[in-house]
Coordinates of C-alpha atoms in Angstrom, one line a residue:
M10 CA 154.8 116.4 263.4
G11 CA 152.3 116.8 266.3
P12 CA 152.1 118.4 269.7
R13 CA 154.3 116.8 272.4
D14 CA 152.8 114.1 274.7
M15 CA 149.9 113.3 272.3
R16 CA 149.2 110.4 270.1
T17 CA 149.5 111.7 266.5
L18 CA 147.6 110.0 263.6
E19 CA 149.1 109.8 260.1
R20 CA 148.8 113.1 258.3
C21 CA 146.1 113.3 255.6
D22 CA 145.4 115.9 252.9
V23 CA 141.7 116.3 253.9
L24 CA 140.3 115.5 257.4
V25 CA 136.5 115.0 257.4
V26 CA 134.9 115.3 260.8
G27 CA 131.6 113.5 260.8
A28 CA 130.3 110.3 259.1
G29 CA 126.8 111.0 258.1
L30 CA 125.5 111.8 254.6
A31 CA 127.4 115.0 254.3
G32 CA 130.7 113.7 255.7
T33 CA 130.8 110.5 253.6
Q34 CA 130.0 112.4 250.4
A35 CA 132.7 115.0 251.3
A36 CA 135.2 112.3 251.9
L37 CA 134.4 110.5 248.6
A38 CA 134.5 113.7 246.6
A39 CA 137.9 114.6 248.1
A40 CA 139.3 111.2 247.5
R41 CA 138.2 111.3 243.9
Q42 CA 140.3 114.5 243.5
G43 CA 143.3 112.4 244.5
A44 CA 143.5 113.6 248.1
R45 CA 144.5 111.3 251.0
V46 CA 141.4 111.4 253.2
R47 CA 140.6 110.4 256.7
I48 CA 137.1 110.4 258.3
A49 CA 137.1 111.0 262.1
S50 CA 133.8 110.5 263.9
A51 CA 132.5 110.1 267.4
G52 CA 130.2 107.3 266.2
P53 CA 130.7 104.5 263.7
L54 CA 130.9 105.1 259.9
F55 CA 127.4 106.0 258.7
S56 CA 126.2 107.7 261.9
G57 CA 124.8 111.0 263.0
S58 CA 121.3 112.2 262.4
S59 CA 121.3 110.9 258.9
F60 CA 121.3 107.4 260.2
F61 CA 119.3 108.0 263.5
P62 CA 116.9 105.1 263.8
G63 CA 114.1 107.3 265.3
T64 CA 113.3 108.8 261.9
W65 CA 111.6 106.6 259.3
G66 CA 113.4 107.6 256.2
L67 CA 115.6 110.0 254.2
G68 CA 113.5 111.9 251.8
L69 CA 115.2 113.9 249.1
V70 CA 113.5 116.4 246.8
G71 CA 114.7 118.4 243.9
P72 CA 113.4 120.2 240.8
H73 CA 111.8 118.4 237.9
D74 CA 113.4 120.7 235.3
E75 CA 114.8 124.2 234.9
D76 CA 111.5 126.0 235.2
D77 CA 110.8 124.0 238.4
A78 CA 114.2 124.9 239.7
E79 CA 113.4 128.6 239.5
D80 CA 110.1 128.0 241.2
L81 CA 111.8 126.0 244.0
V82 CA 114.3 128.8 244.5
R83 CA 111.5 131.3 244.9
T84 CA 109.6 129.0 247.2
I85 CA 112.6 128.3 249.5
C86 CA 113.1 132.1 249.8
H87 CA 109.4 132.6 250.5
V88 CA 109.2 129.8 253.1
G89 CA 112.4 131.1 254.6
A90 CA 110.7 134.4 255.3
G91 CA 113.6 136.5 254.2
M92 CA 116.2 134.6 256.1
A93 CA 117.8 132.5 253.3
D94 CA 120.8 133.6 251.3
E95 CA 119.6 133.4 247.6
A96 CA 123.1 132.7 246.3
L97 CA 123.3 129.6 248.6
V98 CA 119.8 128.6 247.7
R99 CA 120.6 128.7 244.0
T100 CA 123.8 126.6 244.6
L101 CA 121.7 124.1 246.5
V102 CA 118.8 123.8 244.0
H103 CA 120.9 123.6 240.9
G104 CA 123.2 121.1 242.5
I105 CA 120.5 118.6 243.4
P106 CA 120.0 116.9 240.0
G107 CA 123.7 116.2 239.8
A108 CA 123.7 114.9 243.3
V109 CA 120.9 112.5 242.5
R110 CA 122.7 111.3 239.4
E111 CA 125.8 110.8 241.4
L112 CA 124.0 108.8 244.1
A113 CA 122.7 106.5 241.3
A114 CA 126.1 106.2 239.8
Q115 CA 127.5 105.3 243.3
G116 CA 125.1 102.3 243.3
C117 CA 122.7 103.7 245.9
E118 CA 119.2 102.4 245.8
L119 CA 116.7 105.3 245.5
A120 CA 113.0 104.8 246.2
R121 CA 110.4 106.4 244.0
P122 CA 106.7 107.0 244.5
T123 CA 104.5 104.1 243.5
A124 CA 103.3 104.4 239.9
G125 CA 100.2 106.6 239.8
S126 CA 100.8 108.2 243.2
E127 CA 103.3 110.8 242.3
E128 CA 100.8 113.6 242.5
E129 CA 99.3 112.6 245.8
L130 CA 99.2 115.6 248.2
D131 CA 101.4 113.6 250.6
Y132 CA 104.2 113.9 248.2
V133 CA 104.1 117.7 248.4
P134 CA 107.1 118.4 250.6
C135 CA 106.6 120.1 254.0
F136 CA 105.8 123.8 253.5
D137 CA 105.9 123.5 249.7
H138 CA 103.0 124.2 247.3
A139 CA 103.7 121.5 244.6
T140 CA 105.1 118.1 244.1
R141 CA 108.8 117.9 243.3
D142 CA 111.2 115.2 242.0
W143 CA 111.0 113.0 245.1
H144 CA 113.5 110.2 246.0
G145 CA 113.9 108.1 249.1
I146 CA 117.4 107.2 250.1
R147 CA 117.5 103.7 251.4
R148 CA 119.9 103.7 254.3
D149 CA 121.0 100.0 254.0
G150 CA 121.7 100.5 250.3
Y151 CA 123.6 103.7 250.9
V152 CA 125.8 102.1 253.5
H153 CA 126.6 99.1 251.2
A154 CA 127.3 101.2 248.1
V155 CA 129.2 104.2 249.6
G156 CA 131.1 102.0 252.1
R157 CA 132.5 100.0 249.2
L158 CA 133.5 103.1 247.3
L159 CA 135.2 104.6 250.4
R160 CA 137.2 101.4 250.8
E161 CA 138.1 101.4 247.1
E162 CA 139.3 105.0 247.3
G163 CA 141.5 104.3 250.3
V164 CA 139.6 106.6 252.7
A165 CA 140.7 105.9 256.3
H166 CA 138.2 106.0 259.1
T167 CA 138.8 106.4 262.8
A168 CA 135.8 106.0 265.1
G169 CA 135.4 107.1 268.7
L170 CA 137.1 110.5 268.1
E171 CA 135.3 113.6 269.4
L172 CA 136.5 116.9 268.0
L173 CA 137.6 119.3 270.8
D174 CA 139.6 121.9 268.8
V175 CA 141.1 123.0 265.6
L176 CA 144.8 123.8 265.5
E177 CA 146.2 126.5 263.2
A178 CA 149.5 127.6 261.8
S179 CA 150.1 130.7 259.7
D180 CA 146.3 131.4 259.6
R181 CA 145.6 128.0 258.2
V182 CA 144.0 124.9 259.6
C183 CA 146.7 122.3 260.3
G184 CA 144.8 119.6 262.3
G185 CA 142.3 118.7 264.8
V186 CA 142.6 117.7 268.5
F187 CA 140.2 114.9 269.5
L188 CA 139.2 113.0 272.6
D189 CA 139.7 109.3 272.1
R190 CA 136.7 107.9 273.8
A191 CA 138.3 104.5 274.1
T192 CA 141.3 105.6 276.1
G193 CA 140.2 109.0 277.5
D194 CA 143.4 110.5 276.0
L195 CA 143.9 113.2 273.4
A196 CA 144.7 112.5 269.8
Y197 CA 146.0 114.8 267.1
A198 CA 145.1 114.4 263.5
P199 CA 147.2 116.6 261.2
C200 CA 145.8 117.6 257.8
G201 CA 146.1 120.0 254.9
S202 CA 142.4 121.1 255.1
M203 CA 139.4 120.1 257.2
V204 CA 135.7 119.5 256.5
L205 CA 133.3 119.8 259.4
A206 CA 130.1 117.7 259.0
T207 CA 129.1 117.1 262.6
G208 CA 125.4 117.9 262.4
G209 CA 123.1 120.4 264.1
L210 CA 122.1 121.6 267.5
G211 CA 119.4 119.1 268.4
G212 CA 121.7 117.4 270.9
L213 CA 121.5 120.5 273.2
F214 CA 117.9 119.7 274.2
D215 CA 116.7 117.0 276.6
R216 CA 114.1 115.8 274.1
T217 CA 115.8 115.3 270.7
L218 CA 115.3 113.4 267.5
A219 CA 119.0 114.0 266.6
G220 CA 121.7 111.4 266.5
P221 CA 123.5 110.8 269.8
D222 CA 126.7 112.2 268.3
A223 CA 125.1 115.5 267.1
G224 CA 126.1 117.4 270.2
G225 CA 126.7 120.9 268.8
C226 CA 130.4 121.3 269.9
A227 CA 131.6 122.1 266.5
H228 CA 129.6 125.3 266.4
A229 CA 131.5 126.6 269.4
I230 CA 134.8 125.6 267.9
V231 CA 134.1 127.5 264.7
L232 CA 133.1 130.6 266.8
E233 CA 136.3 130.4 268.7
H234 CA 138.3 130.4 265.5
G235 CA 136.7 133.6 264.1
G236 CA 133.8 132.0 262.3
R237 CA 130.1 132.9 262.5
L238 CA 126.7 131.3 262.9
V239 CA 123.5 132.3 261.2
N240 CA 119.8 131.5 261.7
V241 CA 120.5 129.3 264.8
E242 CA 117.2 130.5 266.4
F243 CA 115.3 128.5 263.8
Q244 CA 115.5 125.1 265.3
Q245 CA 113.0 122.6 263.8
I246 CA 110.6 121.3 266.5
M247 CA 108.8 118.0 265.6
C248 CA 106.2 115.9 267.4
G249 CA 107.7 112.6 268.5
L250 CA 106.5 109.6 270.4
L251 CA 106.6 109.2 274.2
T252 CA 104.8 105.9 274.1
P253 CA 104.9 103.0 273.1
V254 CA 108.5 103.9 272.6
R255 CA 110.3 107.2 273.2
G256 CA 112.2 109.3 270.7
V257 CA 110.6 108.1 267.4
V258 CA 109.2 110.7 265.0
F259 CA 105.4 111.0 264.7
N260 CA 104.4 111.1 261.1
E261 CA 102.7 114.5 260.6
R262 CA 100.6 113.1 257.6
T263 CA 98.5 111.2 260.1
F264 CA 97.3 114.3 262.0
R265 CA 94.3 114.4 259.7
Y266 CA 93.2 111.0 261.0
A267 CA 93.9 111.8 264.6
R268 CA 92.0 112.8 267.8
L269 CA 94.1 114.3 270.4
R270 CA 93.5 114.2 274.2
A271 CA 95.2 115.6 277.2
A272 CA 96.6 113.4 280.0
D273 CA 93.2 113.5 281.9
G274 CA 91.4 112.3 278.8
T275 CA 89.9 115.6 277.8
R276 CA 89.7 116.0 274.1
L277 CA 91.8 118.9 272.8
A278 CA 89.6 121.5 271.2
L279 CA 91.1 121.5 267.7
D280 CA 89.2 122.2 264.5
E281 CA 89.5 119.4 262.0
G282 CA 90.6 121.9 259.4
L283 CA 93.6 122.8 261.5
L284 CA 94.5 119.2 261.9
R285 CA 94.3 118.7 258.1
M286 CA 96.5 121.8 257.6
R287 CA 98.9 120.5 260.3
S288 CA 99.2 117.2 258.3
A289 CA 101.0 119.1 255.5
H290 CA 104.2 119.7 257.5
G291 CA 106.3 118.0 260.1
P292 CA 108.0 120.9 262.0
M293 CA 105.9 123.5 263.9
T294 CA 105.8 127.0 262.4
A295 CA 104.6 130.4 263.6
R296 CA 103.8 131.3 260.0
L297 CA 100.6 129.3 259.7
P298 CA 97.3 129.1 261.7
D299 CA 97.9 125.5 262.6
L300 CA 100.4 126.7 265.2
A301 CA 97.4 126.3 267.5
V302 CA 97.8 122.5 267.2
D303 CA 101.3 122.6 268.5
L304 CA 100.5 125.0 271.3
A305 CA 97.7 122.7 272.4
I306 CA 100.0 119.7 272.4
A307 CA 102.6 121.7 274.3
A308 CA 100.0 122.8 276.9
A309 CA 99.3 119.1 277.6
G310 CA 102.6 119.2 279.5
A311 CA 105.4 116.7 280.0
A312 CA 103.0 113.8 279.8
G313 CA 102.2 114.7 276.3
A314 CA 99.0 114.3 274.3
S315 CA 97.4 111.0 273.6
V316 CA 96.6 110.2 269.9
E317 CA 93.8 108.1 268.6
L318 CA 94.3 107.2 264.9
D319 CA 91.5 106.2 262.6
L320 CA 93.4 105.3 259.5
P321 CA 91.6 104.7 256.2
S322 CA 91.9 101.6 254.0
P323 CA 93.6 101.6 251.7
L324 CA 96.2 104.1 252.9
P325 CA 97.7 106.8 250.7
D326 CA 101.0 105.6 249.3
F327 CA 103.2 108.0 251.4
V328 CA 101.3 107.2 254.7
G329 CA 101.4 103.5 253.8
T330 CA 105.2 103.6 253.7
Y331 CA 105.3 105.0 257.2
A332 CA 102.7 102.6 258.5
R333 CA 104.7 99.6 257.2
W334 CA 107.8 101.0 258.8
A335 CA 106.0 101.7 262.1
E336 CA 104.5 98.2 262.2
Q337 CA 108.0 96.6 261.7
A338 CA 109.7 99.0 264.2
L339 CA 107.0 99.2 266.9
G340 CA 104.8 96.1 266.4
P341 CA 101.4 95.4 264.9
G342 CA 99.5 97.4 267.5
W343 CA 101.6 100.5 267.0
T344 CA 98.5 102.7 266.6
R345 CA 97.3 102.0 270.2
G346 CA 98.6 103.9 273.2
L347 CA 100.3 106.6 271.3
R348 CA 101.4 109.7 273.3
I349 CA 103.3 112.5 271.6
C350 CA 105.1 115.7 272.7
H351 CA 107.7 118.0 271.1
F352 CA 111.3 117.2 270.3
A353 CA 114.1 119.2 268.9
H354 CA 114.9 117.9 265.4
A355 CA 117.0 119.4 262.6
S356 CA 118.6 122.9 262.7
N357 CA 117.6 125.3 259.9
G358 CA 120.7 127.4 260.7
G359 CA 124.3 126.9 261.7
V360 CA 127.8 127.8 260.6
A361 CA 127.8 130.6 258.0
I362 CA 129.5 129.4 254.8
D363 CA 129.8 130.6 251.2
A364 CA 129.0 128.8 248.0
H365 CA 132.3 127.0 248.1
A366 CA 131.5 125.7 251.6
R367 CA 134.2 127.8 253.2
C368 CA 133.5 128.9 256.8
L369 CA 133.1 132.7 256.8
G370 CA 135.6 134.4 259.0
A371 CA 137.4 131.2 259.9
P372 CA 141.0 130.3 259.0
Q373 CA 141.9 129.1 255.5
G374 CA 141.3 125.5 254.8
L375 CA 138.2 125.1 257.1
F376 CA 135.1 124.0 255.3
A377 CA 131.7 122.9 256.6
C378 CA 128.6 121.1 255.1
G379 CA 125.4 119.4 256.0
E380 CA 123.1 120.3 259.0
L381 CA 126.0 122.0 260.7
T382 CA 125.7 124.9 258.2
G383 CA 123.2 127.7 257.6
G384 CA 122.1 130.2 255.0
M385 CA 120.7 127.9 252.4
H386 CA 117.5 127.5 254.5
G387 CA 115.5 130.2 256.3
A388 CA 112.9 130.5 259.0
D389 CA 111.2 127.3 257.7
R390 CA 112.8 124.6 255.5
I391 CA 111.1 122.7 252.8
G392 CA 110.9 118.9 253.5
G393 CA 113.6 116.8 251.8
L394 CA 116.1 119.6 251.5
S395 CA 118.2 118.7 254.5
S396 CA 119.3 115.5 252.7
A397 CA 119.8 117.6 249.6
N398 CA 121.9 120.1 251.5
A399 CA 124.1 117.2 252.9
L400 CA 124.6 115.8 249.4
V401 CA 125.2 119.0 247.5
F402 CA 127.4 120.9 249.9
G403 CA 129.1 117.7 251.0
R404 CA 130.4 117.2 247.5
I405 CA 131.3 120.9 247.2
A406 CA 133.2 120.9 250.6
G407 CA 135.1 117.7 249.8
S408 CA 136.2 118.9 246.3
E409 CA 137.1 122.4 247.5
A410 CA 139.0 121.0 250.5
A411 CA 141.0 118.7 248.2
G412 CA 142.0 121.7 246.1
S413 CA 142.9 123.8 249.2
T414 CA 145.4 121.5 251.1
A415 CA 148.6 122.9 252.4
L416 CA 152.0 121.5 253.4
A417 CA 152.6 120.5 256.9
P418 CA 153.9 123.4 259.1
L419 CA 157.6 123.3 259.9
A420 CA 157.0 123.4 263.7
A421 CA 154.6 121.4 265.7
P422 CA 151.6 123.5 266.8
A423 CA 151.4 124.2 270.5
L424 CA 148.5 122.9 272.6
P425 CA 145.8 125.3 273.6
R426 CA 145.6 126.0 277.3
W427 CA 142.6 123.7 278.0
A428 CA 144.7 120.8 276.8
R429 CA 147.8 121.8 278.7
D430 CA 145.6 122.1 281.8
H431 CA 144.3 118.5 281.2
A432 CA 140.7 119.8 281.0
W433 CA 139.2 116.7 279.7
R434 CA 138.3 113.4 281.2
A435 CA 136.1 110.7 279.6
A436 CA 134.1 108.3 281.7
D437 CA 131.2 107.4 279.5
A438 CA 130.2 106.6 275.9
A439 CA 129.4 110.2 275.3
G440 CA 132.9 111.4 276.2
L441 CA 131.8 113.2 279.3
S442 CA 132.9 112.5 282.8
H443 CA 130.6 111.7 285.7
D444 CA 131.6 115.1 287.2
A445 CA 130.1 117.0 284.1
A446 CA 127.0 114.9 283.8
P447 CA 124.8 117.0 286.2
D448 CA 125.7 120.2 284.4
V449 CA 125.1 118.6 281.0
A450 CA 121.7 117.5 282.2
L451 CA 120.9 121.0 283.5
L452 CA 122.0 122.5 280.2
R453 CA 119.7 120.3 278.2
R454 CA 116.8 120.6 280.6
T455 CA 117.2 124.4 280.5
M456 CA 117.2 124.4 276.7
G457 CA 114.1 122.2 276.7
E458 CA 112.2 124.3 279.1
H459 CA 113.0 127.8 277.7
C460 CA 114.2 127.4 274.1
L461 CA 111.9 124.8 272.6
V462 CA 108.2 125.5 271.8
R463 CA 107.3 128.6 273.9
R464 CA 110.0 131.2 274.2
D465 CA 109.7 134.5 276.0
E466 CA 112.0 137.2 277.4
P467 CA 112.1 136.0 281.0
G468 CA 112.6 132.4 280.1
L469 CA 115.3 133.1 277.6
A470 CA 117.1 135.5 280.0
H471 CA 116.9 132.8 282.7
A472 CA 118.3 130.3 280.2
I473 CA 121.2 132.6 279.3
D474 CA 122.0 133.2 283.0
T475 CA 122.1 129.4 283.6
L476 CA 124.2 128.8 280.6
L477 CA 126.7 131.5 281.6
G478 CA 127.0 130.0 285.0
I479 CA 127.7 126.5 283.5
R480 CA 130.2 128.0 281.1
A481 CA 132.0 130.0 283.8
T482 CA 132.5 127.0 286.1
A483 CA 133.1 124.4 283.4
R484 CA 136.3 122.4 284.1
E485 CA 136.0 120.2 281.1
R486 CA 136.4 121.2 277.5
Q487 CA 133.3 119.3 276.2
L488 CA 131.0 121.0 278.7
A489 CA 132.5 124.5 277.9
L490 CA 131.8 123.9 274.2
L491 CA 128.2 122.7 274.7
A492 CA 127.6 125.8 276.9
T493 CA 129.0 128.1 274.2
S494 CA 126.9 126.6 271.5
A495 CA 123.8 126.7 273.6
L496 CA 124.5 130.3 274.5
A497 CA 124.8 131.2 270.8
A498 CA 121.4 129.7 270.1
A499 CA 119.7 131.3 273.2
R500 CA 121.1 134.7 272.5
A501 CA 119.9 134.6 268.9
M502 CA 116.4 133.5 270.2
L503 CA 116.4 136.4 272.6
E504 CA 117.6 138.9 270.0
R505 CA 114.7 138.0 267.6
R506 CA 111.8 139.6 269.4
E507 CA 109.2 138.4 267.0
S508 CA 107.7 135.1 265.8
R509 CA 108.9 133.9 262.4
G510 CA 108.8 130.3 261.0
A511 CA 110.3 127.8 263.4
H512 CA 110.9 130.6 266.0
Y513 CA 107.9 131.3 268.2
R514 CA 107.9 134.0 270.9
A515 CA 104.9 133.8 273.2
D516 CA 105.5 137.5 274.1
H517 CA 105.9 138.6 270.4
P518 CA 103.5 136.3 268.5
R519 CA 103.7 138.2 265.2
E520 CA 106.3 138.9 262.6
R521 CA 107.9 142.4 262.9
G522 CA 109.3 144.2 259.9
E523 CA 112.4 145.4 261.8
Y524 CA 113.5 141.8 262.1
A525 CA 113.3 140.9 258.4
A526 CA 116.9 140.0 258.2
P527 CA 119.1 137.1 259.5
I528 CA 120.8 137.1 262.9
F529 CA 124.5 136.4 262.9
V530 CA 126.4 135.2 266.0
G531 CA 130.1 135.9 266.5
M532 CA 132.4 136.0 269.5
R533 CA 132.7 139.3 271.3
D534 CA 134.9 139.6 274.4
G535 CA 135.1 135.8 274.6
S536 CA 131.3 135.1 274.5
P537 CA 128.7 134.6 271.8
H538 CA 127.1 137.8 270.6
A539 CA 124.0 138.0 268.4
S540 CA 123.1 140.9 266.1
I541 CA 120.6 141.4 263.3
A542 CA 121.0 142.6 259.7
R543 CA 124.8 142.5 259.5
V544 CA 127.6 140.2 260.3
P545 CA 128.8 141.2 263.8
E546 CA 132.3 142.3 264.4
A547 CA 134.3 139.5 266.0
T548 CA 136.9 140.3 268.6
P549 CA 140.2 140.7 266.7
R550 CA 142.0 137.4 267.0
P551 CA 145.2 137.4 268.9
P552 CA 148.3 135.7 267.5
R553 CA 146.8 132.3 266.7
R554 CA 145.9 130.5 269.8
T555 CA 147.5 127.4 268.5
T556 CA 150.7 129.1 269.7
S557 CA 149.2 130.9 272.6
S558 CA 147.0 130.3 275.6
G559 CA 143.2 130.3 275.9
S560 CA 140.5 129.4 278.3
L561 CA 138.5 126.2 278.4
G562 CA 136.0 127.7 276.0
A563 CA 138.7 129.3 273.9

């Protein structure tokens, strides 16, 4: 039974929102527990940042053996600079070997280093100190193998649905309200439990290497329902191409072969040792001296820095894989006319979960996995662990959700106020009306200007004021959600008055001991509130808003 005047889909035991690596693994795990499963996604099956064409592959790393597992746990915590939850780190690391075996059993094709190249320095993951058990997930093979298994398990999939809210009954999740992008109407998907796997916050920035459906709305929805975010100030920032094509990741391993110039042709004064150091990791970090490379590129302005590559022959195995991909994707002259600047990439933080993938503070039956979540990574994240996180916690979330389903409520849940007020209108493929487009552009431009590479108190305060204004005047649900998620990130960035890992403050360029703890974000008085060292008190929830009113953002 669904809300009146709304199309209602057939009820399922487990509703998975998102169709990337984490979502498809969660759906498969739940179905294999005997649950009736539906995947709902804004994009097609196998979408999101996992399948974003602007990145050249899906690397996956794990421990070689038990001794290496302990070393990897210690290294993640060290690289995370005190921001990672060791219990979640251990769950992640010890779950990787099983996840790799499961991928192979599913029939997925996994690439391995060329024989004899396993110990090349390029196979040391970003921010790591040693080679690990490296695999490359071939996207086409994954789509074929996992798609077949999902069909065999009877998993339903409905594309073109953007999650706008979660409905509750008796303090439990009972379904999701979606915008149907094809019709512009609302749809209700009832369920016994729900897994959120909608990706990170990269879509909040005007320059992004995230998938087009990784908008960040789910973070706001979780906050509204009593959940919390953690480590959202640690947004990975990567160099990407402006030319010859825009929005394609620049392979950091080629920095050691590069000469960088400003738009006027002036060579950037960068020591070759710094460029070699910068070649060891993709995201920028305030932890290492090679931050100077990123600051020089950022100083080149919106036009970016030009890159002249002098590649050796033969190429190292790892760089050769990238070069072959680039030649196929960009053409044989791909090394000429390169210009790069910074883009938002993956999120190191997100929704706070426990080792069972349950959303902390949220209603029963609500789980999350993949890049949407935080805690298993810290201020910096080792390369290859985003894919690992999606696989390990995707399987956990699906299995736990299948064991946590509930019967349908006796009465249909009431619509939240935003739905009763018809505060949604779809006019484009992104599910946003033309009326909202200028505000969305302003939001993303604001995040790009003040919340990307160089952050400082005046800029972040200006960003927060702008986002508060957008949120206060938002007449559409999607815009209100985007503004809430952006506010959560900006307030965490403002609260952390230091530089640590992926978070660089130009006005506080060093780590400070008083900030050696994670920042949590919860809702207070209807707005995101960030605080350090402890989980913030959330405003006591009124009788569940599935049966009461709320604002556009609530």
